[in-house]
Short mmCIF file of C-alpha atoms in Angstrom, two decimals:
data_model
loop_
_atom_site.label_atom_id
_atom_site.label_comp_id
_atom_site.label_asym_id
_atom_site.label_seq_id
_atom_site.Cartn_x
_atom_site.Cartn_y
_atom_site.Cartn_z
CA MET A 1 -9.57 -11.79 4.66
CA SER A 2 -8.17 -12.63 7.36
CA LEU A 3 -7.60 -17.17 7.27
CA ILE A 4 -4.30 -17.26 4.57
CA SER A 5 -4.23 -20.85 3.88
CA SER A 6 -0.52 -22.55 2.99
CA ASP A 7 -0.89 -26.20 2.77
CA ILE A 8 1.71 -27.97 3.35
CA SER A 9 4.19 -29.39 -0.31
CA PRO A 10 3.35 -32.36 -0.97
CA LYS A 11 7.22 -32.77 -1.31
CA VAL A 12 7.54 -33.18 2.44
CA GLN A 13 6.50 -36.31 3.71
CA ALA A 14 5.11 -36.68 7.63
CA PRO A 15 7.89 -38.66 8.99
CA PRO A 16 6.45 -42.16 9.83
CA GLN A 17 4.74 -43.93 12.89
CA HIS A 18 7.56 -44.86 14.57
CA PHE A 19 10.16 -42.08 14.29
CA ASN A 20 13.16 -41.20 16.66
CA PHE A 21 14.53 -37.32 16.35
CA ALA A 22 17.84 -37.67 16.94
CA GLY A 23 18.25 -41.22 15.13
CA HIS A 24 17.13 -38.95 12.19
CA LEU A 25 19.84 -36.85 12.41
CA LEU A 26 22.49 -39.01 12.85
CA ALA A 27 20.97 -41.24 9.85
CA LEU A 28 21.35 -38.39 7.27
CA ASN A 29 25.22 -37.47 8.53
CA ALA A 30 26.72 -40.61 8.74
CA GLU A 31 28.76 -40.88 5.63
CA ARG A 32 29.93 -37.18 6.80
CA GLY A 33 32.73 -38.55 8.39
CA ASP A 34 35.16 -36.30 10.69
CA LYS A 35 33.11 -32.59 8.56
CA PRO A 36 33.61 -30.32 11.55
CA ALA A 37 29.14 -30.72 12.83
CA PHE A 38 30.33 -27.81 16.07
CA ILE A 39 32.66 -25.74 16.89
CA ASP A 40 33.42 -24.21 20.43
CA ASP A 41 36.01 -22.24 21.61
CA LEU A 42 37.66 -25.30 22.83
CA GLN A 43 37.28 -27.70 20.37
CA SER A 44 35.78 -29.06 16.96
CA ILE A 45 33.91 -32.30 16.73
CA GLY A 46 33.09 -33.77 13.55
CA TYR A 47 29.67 -35.54 12.78
CA ASP A 48 31.44 -38.71 12.83
CA ARG A 49 32.76 -38.37 17.00
CA LEU A 50 29.21 -36.77 16.72
CA ASP A 51 27.06 -39.84 16.23
CA GLU A 52 29.71 -42.16 18.83
CA ARG A 53 29.53 -39.62 21.78
CA VAL A 54 25.86 -39.13 21.12
CA ARG A 55 25.21 -43.22 21.27
CA CYS A 56 27.23 -43.06 23.80
CA MET A 57 25.15 -40.39 25.79
CA ALA A 58 22.02 -42.44 25.85
CA ALA A 59 24.43 -45.47 27.30
CA SER A 60 25.22 -43.65 29.44
CA LEU A 61 22.12 -42.52 31.07
CA LEU A 62 20.54 -45.24 30.57
CA ALA A 63 23.12 -47.07 32.11
CA LEU A 64 21.92 -44.70 34.80
CA GLY A 65 19.34 -46.76 35.75
CA ILE A 66 17.33 -44.11 34.10
CA LYS A 67 14.34 -44.90 32.10
CA ARG A 68 12.46 -44.25 28.68
CA GLU A 69 9.88 -40.99 29.51
CA GLU A 70 11.50 -39.46 32.29
CA ARG A 71 13.36 -36.03 32.40
CA VAL A 72 16.69 -35.27 32.71
CA LEU A 73 17.07 -31.24 32.90
CA LEU A 74 20.26 -29.79 30.80
CA ALA A 75 21.91 -26.43 31.65
CA MET A 76 24.69 -26.43 29.64
CA GLN A 77 26.17 -23.81 28.21
CA ASP A 78 26.69 -23.22 24.45
CA VAL A 79 29.67 -26.35 23.92
CA CYS A 80 30.31 -28.93 22.07
CA ASP A 81 28.13 -30.95 25.22
CA TRP A 82 25.09 -29.50 25.14
CA PRO A 83 24.05 -31.27 21.33
CA VAL A 84 26.24 -34.57 22.68
CA SER A 85 23.97 -33.95 26.55
CA PHE A 86 20.05 -33.17 23.88
CA LEU A 87 20.62 -36.19 20.98
CA GLY A 88 21.74 -38.62 23.57
CA SER A 89 18.68 -38.39 25.82
CA ILE A 90 16.53 -37.97 23.25
CA TYR A 91 18.05 -40.96 21.31
CA ALA A 92 17.76 -43.42 24.26
CA GLY A 93 13.77 -42.63 24.44
CA ILE A 94 14.59 -39.87 27.56
CA VAL A 95 13.29 -36.26 27.47
CA PRO A 96 15.84 -33.48 27.44
CA VAL A 97 14.40 -30.03 30.22
CA ALA A 98 16.92 -27.46 28.08
CA VAL A 99 16.47 -24.99 30.46
CA ASN A 100 18.05 -21.86 30.59
CA THR A 101 21.76 -20.74 31.98
CA LEU A 102 21.34 -17.63 33.03
CA ILE A 103 18.17 -17.20 35.18
CA THR A 104 17.72 -17.79 39.48
CA ALA A 105 18.46 -20.56 41.75
CA ASP A 106 14.10 -19.85 42.84
CA ASP A 107 13.96 -20.55 38.47
CA TYR A 108 16.30 -23.93 39.08
CA VAL A 109 14.13 -24.86 42.01
CA HIS A 110 10.90 -24.62 40.15
CA MET A 111 12.13 -26.39 36.91
CA LEU A 112 13.37 -29.49 38.94
CA GLU A 113 9.82 -29.70 41.36
CA ASP A 114 7.97 -28.92 37.75
CA SER A 115 9.40 -31.72 35.44
CA ARG A 116 10.82 -33.80 38.35
CA SER A 117 14.44 -34.44 36.48
CA GLN A 118 16.08 -38.03 37.43
CA VAL A 119 19.69 -36.29 36.54
CA VAL A 120 21.08 -32.96 35.88
CA LEU A 121 23.38 -32.31 32.83
CA ALA A 122 25.00 -29.44 33.88
CA SER A 123 28.42 -27.48 32.83
CA GLY A 124 30.35 -26.96 35.78
CA ALA A 125 29.70 -22.97 35.58
CA VAL A 126 25.97 -22.80 35.80
CA LEU A 127 27.00 -26.66 38.86
CA PRO A 128 27.16 -23.92 42.00
CA LEU A 129 23.22 -21.71 41.20
CA LEU A 130 21.60 -25.88 40.91
CA LYS A 131 23.13 -26.84 43.71
CA GLU A 132 21.79 -23.70 45.33
CA ALA A 133 18.63 -24.57 43.96
CA LEU A 134 18.83 -28.08 45.02
CA LYS A 135 19.48 -27.76 48.22
CA LYS A 136 15.96 -25.62 48.46
CA SER A 137 14.36 -27.75 46.43
CA HIS A 138 12.02 -30.46 47.55
CA HIS A 139 13.02 -33.26 45.05
CA GLU A 140 16.12 -34.64 44.63
CA VAL A 141 17.71 -36.15 41.51
CA GLN A 142 19.50 -39.02 40.78
CA LYS A 143 22.99 -37.67 39.86
CA ILE A 144 24.82 -34.62 38.18
CA VAL A 145 26.62 -34.84 35.47
CA VAL A 146 28.91 -31.98 34.69
CA SER A 147 31.03 -30.95 31.65
CA ARG A 148 33.32 -28.85 31.33
CA PRO A 149 33.63 -28.94 35.65
CA GLN A 150 35.95 -25.77 37.56
CA VAL A 151 36.38 -27.33 40.67
CA PRO A 152 37.30 -30.87 41.79
CA LEU A 153 33.80 -32.90 41.41
CA GLU A 154 32.55 -33.96 44.76
CA PHE A 155 30.53 -37.67 45.67
CA GLY A 156 27.53 -38.32 44.27
CA GLU A 157 28.81 -35.69 40.86
CA ILE A 158 30.27 -37.43 37.63
CA ASP A 159 32.08 -35.86 34.81
CA LEU A 160 30.86 -36.16 31.58
CA ASP A 161 33.09 -37.39 29.32
CA ALA A 162 35.01 -40.45 32.60
CA LEU A 163 31.10 -41.16 31.88
CA LEU A 164 30.56 -41.42 27.85
CA ASP A 165 34.07 -43.06 27.82
CA ARG A 166 33.09 -46.31 30.39
CA HIS A 167 30.27 -46.87 28.32
CA PRO A 168 29.83 -48.12 24.70
CA PRO A 169 27.22 -46.66 21.84
CA LEU A 170 24.37 -47.82 22.02
CA PRO A 171 23.80 -49.97 19.02
CA ARG A 172 19.85 -48.14 17.96
CA PRO A 173 17.81 -45.37 18.71
CA ALA A 174 14.59 -45.85 21.16
CA THR A 175 10.92 -47.02 19.42
CA THR A 176 9.81 -43.87 19.99
CA ASN A 177 6.75 -42.76 17.54
CA ALA A 178 6.78 -39.23 16.13
CA ASP A 179 3.89 -37.81 18.57
CA ASP A 180 6.08 -39.14 21.89
CA PRO A 181 7.38 -36.14 23.59
CA ALA A 182 10.66 -36.34 22.40
CA PHE A 183 11.92 -32.68 24.47
CA TRP A 184 11.03 -29.90 26.52
CA LEU A 185 11.56 -26.33 26.73
CA TYR A 186 10.56 -23.37 29.37
CA SER A 187 8.47 -20.23 28.02
CA SER A 188 10.48 -17.55 28.98
CA GLY A 189 7.76 -16.55 32.21
CA SER A 190 7.68 -12.99 31.72
CA THR A 191 4.66 -12.99 33.23
CA GLY A 192 4.07 -15.95 35.35
CA LYS A 193 6.27 -18.64 36.90
CA PRO A 194 7.95 -20.20 33.01
CA LYS A 195 5.41 -22.88 31.47
CA GLY A 196 7.05 -26.73 30.62
CA THR A 197 6.30 -26.57 27.06
CA VAL A 198 6.30 -30.49 25.99
CA HIS A 199 7.56 -30.62 22.33
CA SER A 200 7.12 -34.20 20.27
CA HIS A 201 10.20 -35.72 18.25
CA ALA A 202 8.07 -35.02 14.56
CA ASN A 203 8.30 -31.03 15.44
CA PRO A 204 11.41 -29.98 14.86
CA TYR A 205 11.52 -32.27 12.14
CA TRP A 206 8.45 -29.79 10.70
CA THR A 207 10.67 -26.69 11.00
CA ALA A 208 13.10 -27.80 9.80
CA GLU A 209 11.61 -28.63 6.25
CA LEU A 210 8.86 -26.00 5.76
CA TYR A 211 11.63 -23.23 7.74
CA GLY A 212 15.62 -23.98 7.61
CA LYS A 213 15.82 -25.82 4.52
CA ALA A 214 11.81 -24.53 3.01
CA ILE A 215 12.32 -20.73 3.74
CA LEU A 216 16.25 -20.90 5.24
CA ASP A 217 17.50 -22.41 1.76
CA LEU A 218 20.60 -23.53 4.58
CA LYS A 219 23.49 -25.61 3.03
CA GLU A 220 25.57 -28.55 4.05
CA THR A 221 28.26 -25.69 3.02
CA ASP A 222 27.78 -23.43 5.03
CA VAL A 223 28.85 -22.23 9.43
CA CYS A 224 26.04 -20.97 11.14
CA PHE A 225 25.52 -18.64 14.34
CA SER A 226 23.47 -18.10 16.60
CA ALA A 227 23.69 -15.54 19.10
CA ALA A 228 20.41 -16.42 20.64
CA LYS A 229 21.13 -19.76 22.79
CA LEU A 230 20.45 -23.80 22.45
CA PHE A 231 17.56 -23.11 24.74
CA PHE A 232 15.39 -20.93 23.34
CA ALA A 233 13.44 -22.50 20.28
CA TYR A 234 14.76 -20.09 18.07
CA GLY A 235 18.86 -20.59 18.61
CA LEU A 236 17.38 -24.81 18.82
CA GLY A 237 16.79 -24.68 14.66
CA ASN A 238 19.68 -22.37 14.29
CA ALA A 239 22.31 -24.34 15.85
CA LEU A 240 20.66 -27.44 15.77
CA THR A 241 17.66 -28.45 13.84
CA PHE A 242 18.69 -26.31 10.38
CA PRO A 243 22.67 -27.81 10.32
CA LEU A 244 22.46 -30.73 10.66
CA SER A 245 19.57 -31.79 8.67
CA VAL A 246 21.78 -30.36 5.82
CA GLY A 247 25.43 -31.40 7.28
CA ALA A 248 26.12 -28.06 8.03
CA THR A 249 28.82 -26.54 10.69
CA VAL A 250 28.08 -24.66 13.96
CA LEU A 251 29.98 -22.84 15.45
CA LEU A 252 28.43 -22.30 19.08
CA MET A 253 29.75 -19.70 22.24
CA ALA A 254 29.60 -20.04 25.36
CA GLU A 255 30.01 -16.27 26.52
CA ARG A 256 26.61 -13.93 26.41
CA PRO A 257 26.24 -12.65 23.14
CA THR A 258 27.51 -9.06 23.34
CA PRO A 259 28.35 -7.14 20.05
CA GLU A 260 32.37 -7.68 20.86
CA ALA A 261 32.18 -11.21 21.34
CA ILE A 262 29.33 -11.42 17.92
CA PHE A 263 31.87 -9.23 16.34
CA LYS A 264 34.75 -11.71 16.94
CA ARG A 265 32.84 -14.66 15.64
CA LEU A 266 31.98 -12.97 12.59
CA THR A 267 34.74 -12.06 11.64
CA GLY A 268 36.87 -15.46 12.31
CA SER A 269 39.26 -13.44 15.11
CA VAL A 270 38.69 -16.41 17.43
CA GLY A 271 40.54 -18.77 14.38
CA THR A 272 37.34 -20.19 12.82
CA ALA A 273 35.73 -20.09 9.37
CA LYS A 274 33.66 -17.36 9.32
CA PRO A 275 29.94 -17.56 10.03
CA THR A 276 27.83 -17.61 6.30
CA ALA A 277 24.35 -17.71 8.36
CA PHE A 278 23.87 -15.28 11.33
CA PHE A 279 21.17 -15.61 13.13
CA GLY A 280 20.16 -12.97 16.07
CA ALA A 281 17.20 -10.68 17.05
CA PRO A 282 16.78 -6.66 17.50
CA THR A 283 17.84 -5.52 19.89
CA GLY A 284 21.47 -7.40 19.12
CA PHE A 285 21.17 -5.58 16.11
CA ALA A 286 20.82 -2.68 17.49
CA GLY A 287 23.59 -3.07 20.25
CA MET A 288 26.18 -4.40 17.03
CA LEU A 289 25.23 -1.27 15.16
CA ALA A 290 25.58 1.01 17.48
CA SER A 291 28.98 0.00 18.87
CA PRO A 292 32.63 1.15 18.00
CA ALA A 293 33.54 -1.65 17.31
CA LEU A 294 31.06 -2.88 13.80
CA PRO A 295 33.22 -4.56 11.11
CA ASP A 296 33.00 -3.45 7.85
CA ARG A 297 31.21 -5.54 5.09
CA LYS A 298 34.83 -6.77 3.71
CA ASP A 299 35.52 -8.52 7.24
CA VAL A 300 32.83 -10.85 7.58
CA ALA A 301 31.64 -14.58 5.25
CA LEU A 302 27.70 -13.63 6.05
CA ARG A 303 24.95 -14.55 2.92
CA LEU A 304 22.10 -15.21 5.33
CA VAL A 305 20.83 -12.96 8.31
CA SER A 306 17.76 -14.33 10.30
CA SER A 307 15.76 -12.38 13.09
CA ALA A 308 13.17 -13.26 15.69
CA GLY A 309 12.01 -13.18 19.20
CA GLU A 310 11.10 -9.80 18.79
CA ALA A 311 9.45 -7.79 15.86
CA LEU A 312 12.86 -5.94 13.77
CA PRO A 313 12.22 -2.43 13.10
CA ALA A 314 13.01 -0.94 9.72
CA ASP A 315 15.03 1.13 10.57
CA ILE A 316 17.65 -1.53 11.71
CA GLY A 317 16.70 -4.06 9.34
CA GLU A 318 17.46 -0.64 6.59
CA ARG A 319 20.93 0.10 8.20
CA PHE A 320 22.08 -3.05 8.90
CA ARG A 321 21.56 -3.52 4.83
CA LYS A 322 23.50 -0.75 4.37
CA HIS A 323 26.47 -1.82 6.33
CA PHE A 324 26.86 -5.15 5.14
CA GLY A 325 24.87 -5.80 2.23
CA VAL A 326 22.91 -8.31 3.23
CA ASP A 327 19.00 -8.54 4.07
CA ILE A 328 17.75 -9.25 7.75
CA ILE A 329 14.93 -11.95 7.25
CA ASP A 330 12.92 -10.60 10.25
CA GLY A 331 10.19 -13.55 11.67
CA ILE A 332 8.17 -13.90 14.32
CA GLY A 333 7.64 -18.32 15.83
CA SER A 334 7.34 -19.14 19.68
CA THR A 335 7.75 -21.51 21.61
CA GLU A 336 4.63 -22.97 21.37
CA MET A 337 5.19 -23.45 18.24
CA LEU A 338 9.22 -24.39 18.21
CA HIS A 339 10.07 -21.78 15.29
CA ILE A 340 9.04 -19.25 13.17
CA PHE A 341 5.58 -19.61 10.94
CA LEU A 342 5.58 -16.35 9.88
CA SER A 343 8.46 -14.78 7.97
CA ASN A 344 10.38 -12.47 5.47
CA ARG A 345 12.18 -13.98 3.12
CA PRO A 346 15.66 -14.03 0.90
CA GLY A 347 15.02 -12.00 -1.81
CA MET A 348 11.47 -10.78 -0.64
CA VAL A 349 12.20 -8.36 2.56
CA ARG A 350 9.07 -5.93 3.40
CA TYR A 351 11.22 -3.73 5.84
CA GLY A 352 8.50 -3.56 8.89
CA THR A 353 6.23 -6.39 8.73
CA THR A 354 6.81 -9.84 9.69
CA GLY A 355 6.86 -11.19 5.30
CA TRP A 356 3.97 -13.90 4.90
CA PRO A 357 3.00 -17.09 6.39
CA VAL A 358 5.27 -19.94 5.84
CA PRO A 359 4.23 -23.12 3.68
CA GLY A 360 3.15 -25.59 5.95
CA TYR A 361 0.69 -22.93 8.41
CA ASP A 362 -1.90 -20.76 8.18
CA ILE A 363 -2.63 -17.97 9.86
CA GLU A 364 -6.02 -16.19 11.31
CA LEU A 365 -5.90 -12.54 12.92
CA ARG A 366 -9.52 -12.54 15.08
CA GLY A 367 -10.80 -9.65 16.39
CA ASP A 368 -11.82 -8.61 20.18
CA ASP A 369 -15.56 -10.43 20.08
CA GLY A 370 -13.61 -13.40 18.39
CA GLY A 371 -14.90 -12.83 14.82
CA PRO A 372 -12.36 -12.40 11.74
CA ALA A 373 -10.23 -8.88 12.22
CA PRO A 374 -10.67 -7.15 8.56
CA ASP A 375 -7.88 -6.11 6.71
CA GLY A 376 -5.58 -3.25 8.72
CA GLU A 377 -7.39 -3.79 11.84
CA PRO A 378 -5.38 -5.79 15.27
CA GLY A 379 -6.45 -8.90 15.20
CA ASP A 380 -5.17 -11.89 17.98
CA LEU A 381 -2.75 -13.89 15.93
CA TYR A 382 -3.59 -17.99 16.06
CA ILE A 383 -1.75 -20.46 14.28
CA ARG A 384 -2.38 -23.58 13.01
CA GLY A 385 0.81 -25.94 11.69
CA PRO A 386 2.55 -29.68 12.29
CA SER A 387 5.13 -28.34 14.58
CA ALA A 388 2.35 -26.94 17.66
CA ALA A 389 3.78 -28.12 20.96
CA LEU A 390 1.61 -31.66 22.74
CA MET A 391 0.75 -29.06 26.37
CA TYR A 392 2.17 -27.57 28.64
CA TRP A 393 3.27 -29.13 31.64
CA ALA A 394 0.96 -29.79 34.17
CA ASN A 395 -1.00 -26.65 33.61
CA ARG A 396 -4.17 -27.58 32.31
CA VAL A 397 -6.17 -24.64 33.08
CA LYS A 398 -3.27 -22.55 30.50
CA SER A 399 -2.68 -25.01 28.07
CA ARG A 400 -6.73 -24.14 27.19
CA GLU A 401 -5.67 -20.34 27.09
CA THR A 402 -3.11 -21.26 25.13
CA PHE A 403 -3.32 -24.82 22.85
CA ARG A 404 -7.69 -24.48 21.28
CA GLY A 405 -7.84 -27.69 18.94
CA ASP A 406 -6.29 -26.69 15.49
CA TRP A 407 -5.20 -23.54 16.57
CA THR A 408 -2.70 -21.98 19.14
CA LYS A 409 -3.50 -19.25 20.49
CA SER A 410 0.36 -16.66 20.02
CA GLY A 411 -0.83 -13.68 22.58
CA ASP A 412 0.74 -11.42 19.80
CA LYS A 413 -1.38 -8.58 17.99
CA TYR A 414 -1.14 -8.18 13.89
CA SER A 415 -2.67 -6.27 11.23
CA ARG A 416 -3.02 -7.83 7.26
CA ASN A 417 -1.11 -5.67 4.53
CA ALA A 418 -2.47 -5.15 1.16
CA ASP A 419 0.16 -7.63 0.17
CA GLY A 420 -0.57 -10.35 2.66
CA THR A 421 1.95 -9.22 4.48
CA TYR A 422 1.59 -8.72 8.78
CA THR A 423 2.73 -6.06 11.04
CA TYR A 424 3.14 -6.50 14.41
CA ALA A 425 1.24 -4.39 16.90
CA GLY A 426 1.92 -5.63 20.36
CA ARG A 427 1.68 -8.60 22.24
CA SER A 428 -2.16 -9.12 23.51
CA ASP A 429 -1.66 -7.96 27.02
CA ASP A 430 0.71 -4.49 25.64
CA MET A 431 -2.15 -3.55 23.06
CA LEU A 432 -3.43 0.29 24.52
CA LYS A 433 -6.58 1.76 23.80
CA VAL A 434 -6.41 5.84 23.78
CA SER A 435 -9.76 7.67 23.88
CA GLY A 436 -11.30 3.76 22.28
CA ILE A 437 -8.43 4.16 19.62
CA TYR A 438 -6.13 1.09 19.48
CA VAL A 439 -2.41 2.21 19.25
CA SER A 440 0.33 0.14 18.56
CA PRO A 441 3.38 -0.28 20.78
CA PHE A 442 5.85 -1.46 18.71
CA GLU A 443 5.00 1.17 16.72
CA VAL A 444 5.90 4.18 18.49
CA GLU A 445 8.19 2.11 19.75
CA ALA A 446 10.20 1.81 15.90
CA THR A 447 9.96 5.60 15.65
CA LEU A 448 10.85 6.72 18.40
CA ILE A 449 14.45 4.75 17.58
CA GLN A 450 14.77 6.04 14.06
CA HIS A 451 15.54 9.43 16.45
CA PRO A 452 19.59 9.47 15.82
CA ALA A 453 20.08 9.49 19.67
CA VAL A 454 17.83 6.73 20.74
CA LEU A 455 19.33 3.60 21.54
CA GLU A 456 16.53 1.96 22.77
CA ALA A 457 12.53 2.45 23.36
CA ALA A 458 9.96 0.54 25.42
CA VAL A 459 5.94 2.21 25.12
CA VAL A 460 3.29 1.08 27.95
CA GLY A 461 0.06 2.20 28.71
CA VAL A 462 -0.46 4.15 32.57
CA PRO A 463 -2.72 6.11 33.83
CA ASP A 464 -3.23 10.07 34.12
CA ALA A 465 -4.16 11.48 37.03
CA GLU A 466 -7.82 11.39 36.35
CA GLY A 467 -7.17 7.58 35.76
CA LEU A 468 -7.26 7.64 31.33
CA ILE A 469 -4.79 5.96 30.11
CA LYS A 470 -2.07 7.33 28.43
CA THR A 471 0.84 6.09 26.14
CA LYS A 472 4.47 6.64 28.27
CA ALA A 473 8.03 6.02 26.70
CA PHE A 474 11.03 5.26 28.31
CA VAL A 475 14.30 5.86 26.54
CA VAL A 476 17.77 4.38 26.47
CA LEU A 477 20.60 6.75 24.22
CA ARG A 478 22.90 6.17 22.77
CA PRO A 479 26.21 6.37 24.05
CA GLY A 480 27.61 10.58 23.63
CA ARG A 481 24.07 11.76 22.59
CA GLU A 482 21.37 13.95 23.69
CA THR A 483 17.84 15.15 23.15
CA THR A 484 15.34 16.25 24.82
CA GLU A 485 12.08 15.11 25.68
CA ALA A 486 10.47 17.68 23.94
CA GLU A 487 12.21 17.19 20.64
CA LEU A 488 11.35 13.47 21.25
CA LYS A 489 7.60 14.31 21.02
CA ALA A 490 7.69 15.83 18.51
CA PHE A 491 10.03 13.77 16.07
CA VAL A 492 7.15 10.74 16.84
CA LYS A 493 4.10 13.75 15.82
CA ASP A 494 5.84 14.75 12.28
CA ARG A 495 6.09 10.87 11.48
CA LEU A 496 2.56 9.73 13.47
CA ALA A 497 -0.71 10.42 14.04
CA PRO A 498 -0.81 13.32 16.14
CA TYR A 499 -2.99 10.68 18.97
CA LYS A 500 -0.28 8.29 19.09
CA TYR A 501 2.72 10.45 20.37
CA PRO A 502 3.56 9.64 24.28
CA ARG A 503 2.05 11.91 26.63
CA SER A 504 5.39 11.34 28.49
CA ILE A 505 9.00 10.32 28.34
CA GLU A 506 11.43 9.10 30.70
CA PHE A 507 15.16 8.71 30.11
CA LEU A 508 16.86 5.26 31.14
CA SER A 509 20.25 3.45 30.84
CA GLN A 510 18.70 0.80 30.52
CA LEU A 511 15.54 -1.06 30.40
CA PRO A 512 14.02 -3.92 32.36
CA LYS A 513 14.24 -7.02 30.30
CA THR A 514 13.89 -11.14 30.54
CA ALA A 515 17.18 -13.46 30.60
CA THR A 516 16.16 -14.05 27.16
CA GLY A 517 15.87 -10.26 26.30
CA LYS A 518 12.47 -9.63 25.85
CA ILE A 519 11.44 -5.81 27.75
CA GLN A 520 9.61 -6.52 30.80
CA ARG A 521 6.94 -4.21 30.59
CA PHE A 522 5.43 -4.66 33.21
CA LYS A 523 8.11 -3.77 35.46
CA LEU A 524 7.66 -0.34 33.51
CA ARG A 525 4.20 0.21 34.30
CA GLU A 526 5.52 0.16 37.84
CA CYS A 527 6.49 3.58 37.15
CA GLY A 528 3.46 5.77 38.49
CA PRO A 529 1.09 8.05 36.32
CA VAL A 530 1.68 10.57 33.56
CA GLU A 531 0.99 14.51 33.73
CA ALA A 532 -2.91 15.02 32.12
#
């Protein structure tokens, strides 16, 4: 069987037809007073102040002449102004387009022209790159609103604090429907241009109810800290949707999530409460465990740790648990489904797998012929659930490829295990067929990083001199460690079927990655043929 039925719990009621997600969150927390909602490096904002600022933002955008359902580009670092801007837009019925702050000017040009955003909401640190993009773009925006400007503002630019101080709070949210577009997120664009993924007001409600509450069991006493930024679908749930749905506190970090920066927050070295819930990604966890500055268990207050973005190798999860005494709850989600739909659970972890379907979501694996994939065999992963995006904006071909009736095609290959868990095999376009047999790049990568000298590994298929596909591994070593190609080949042969070992291994100082931290395997495939 490859279809697992996970009916939505009768305890989870659907939102009403008239539903504004920002208004919903403010109403949930109306009695929390000055309890901290968000804390960044410079300020803390309580739930009462958050309510006021969100409604002032809504009023300000309307006063600027932005109309219902028009878009605003949100290009801010993770500071308290981000949730104010995001929720304020939604409260007014305006659609925020949350974008990566680590991309190029040309990427911003594409997103500005694709979304036709009327206003740009930007951090002062991001403003120079956005202005460069605006000079290149054929699209003109009405205003640029700047959070924490770093230089004197020019004509046409508005300080965000000054703007909010000029407008009284909007008394009530826009009368939106649950299925109305609420916000956009752009896909990572590891191949081709990023796609504008349109989500409804109801979608974040469902992810909070079905995953944040039902699986992670977040509580109002939690302090949440996400290394994944708010502009990611994963980070948006971790650091806004989930915590605000239970009245928790969120610790925000504007800087890049290096191990050292993360450790400062986990240990409370920045003067804030220590996080009880931490959300990261496999690459980040690997870097943390390899760092000489890794804090002791006694120096942190973690009760919950989550991972997504890429499949978590078992070795990383086991070493993390041994050091900190807490499991990493690994799951898979996507921009298209907004958050995680297949996951391990607290107290029920099977390392090396992505766990079980989240109740409320159905999972189906389909073989190359389109029929059900047998247990143990890799198949294309399809998901059915209430948080699926409405479409890719202005991209009918890609929308049809991905959104197929009730089902969403993830682009991942998985196999189902006897205990009902699912094991990641790789992206559908990364799977290898060697001598007519499927080889999972992830399985080989997960084996390579078990070697004590290996920090990271990526495996791709490249043609040999005769044009036959062979596996090639690219390896980044731990600082101060050494090994050889022959030693690593033998290491893999001892642990996997002989045909799976990499025929060639190349050592790199770092792997090419997207701004979201995902490995760009297409760049590795350009490195030339392997020896026959």
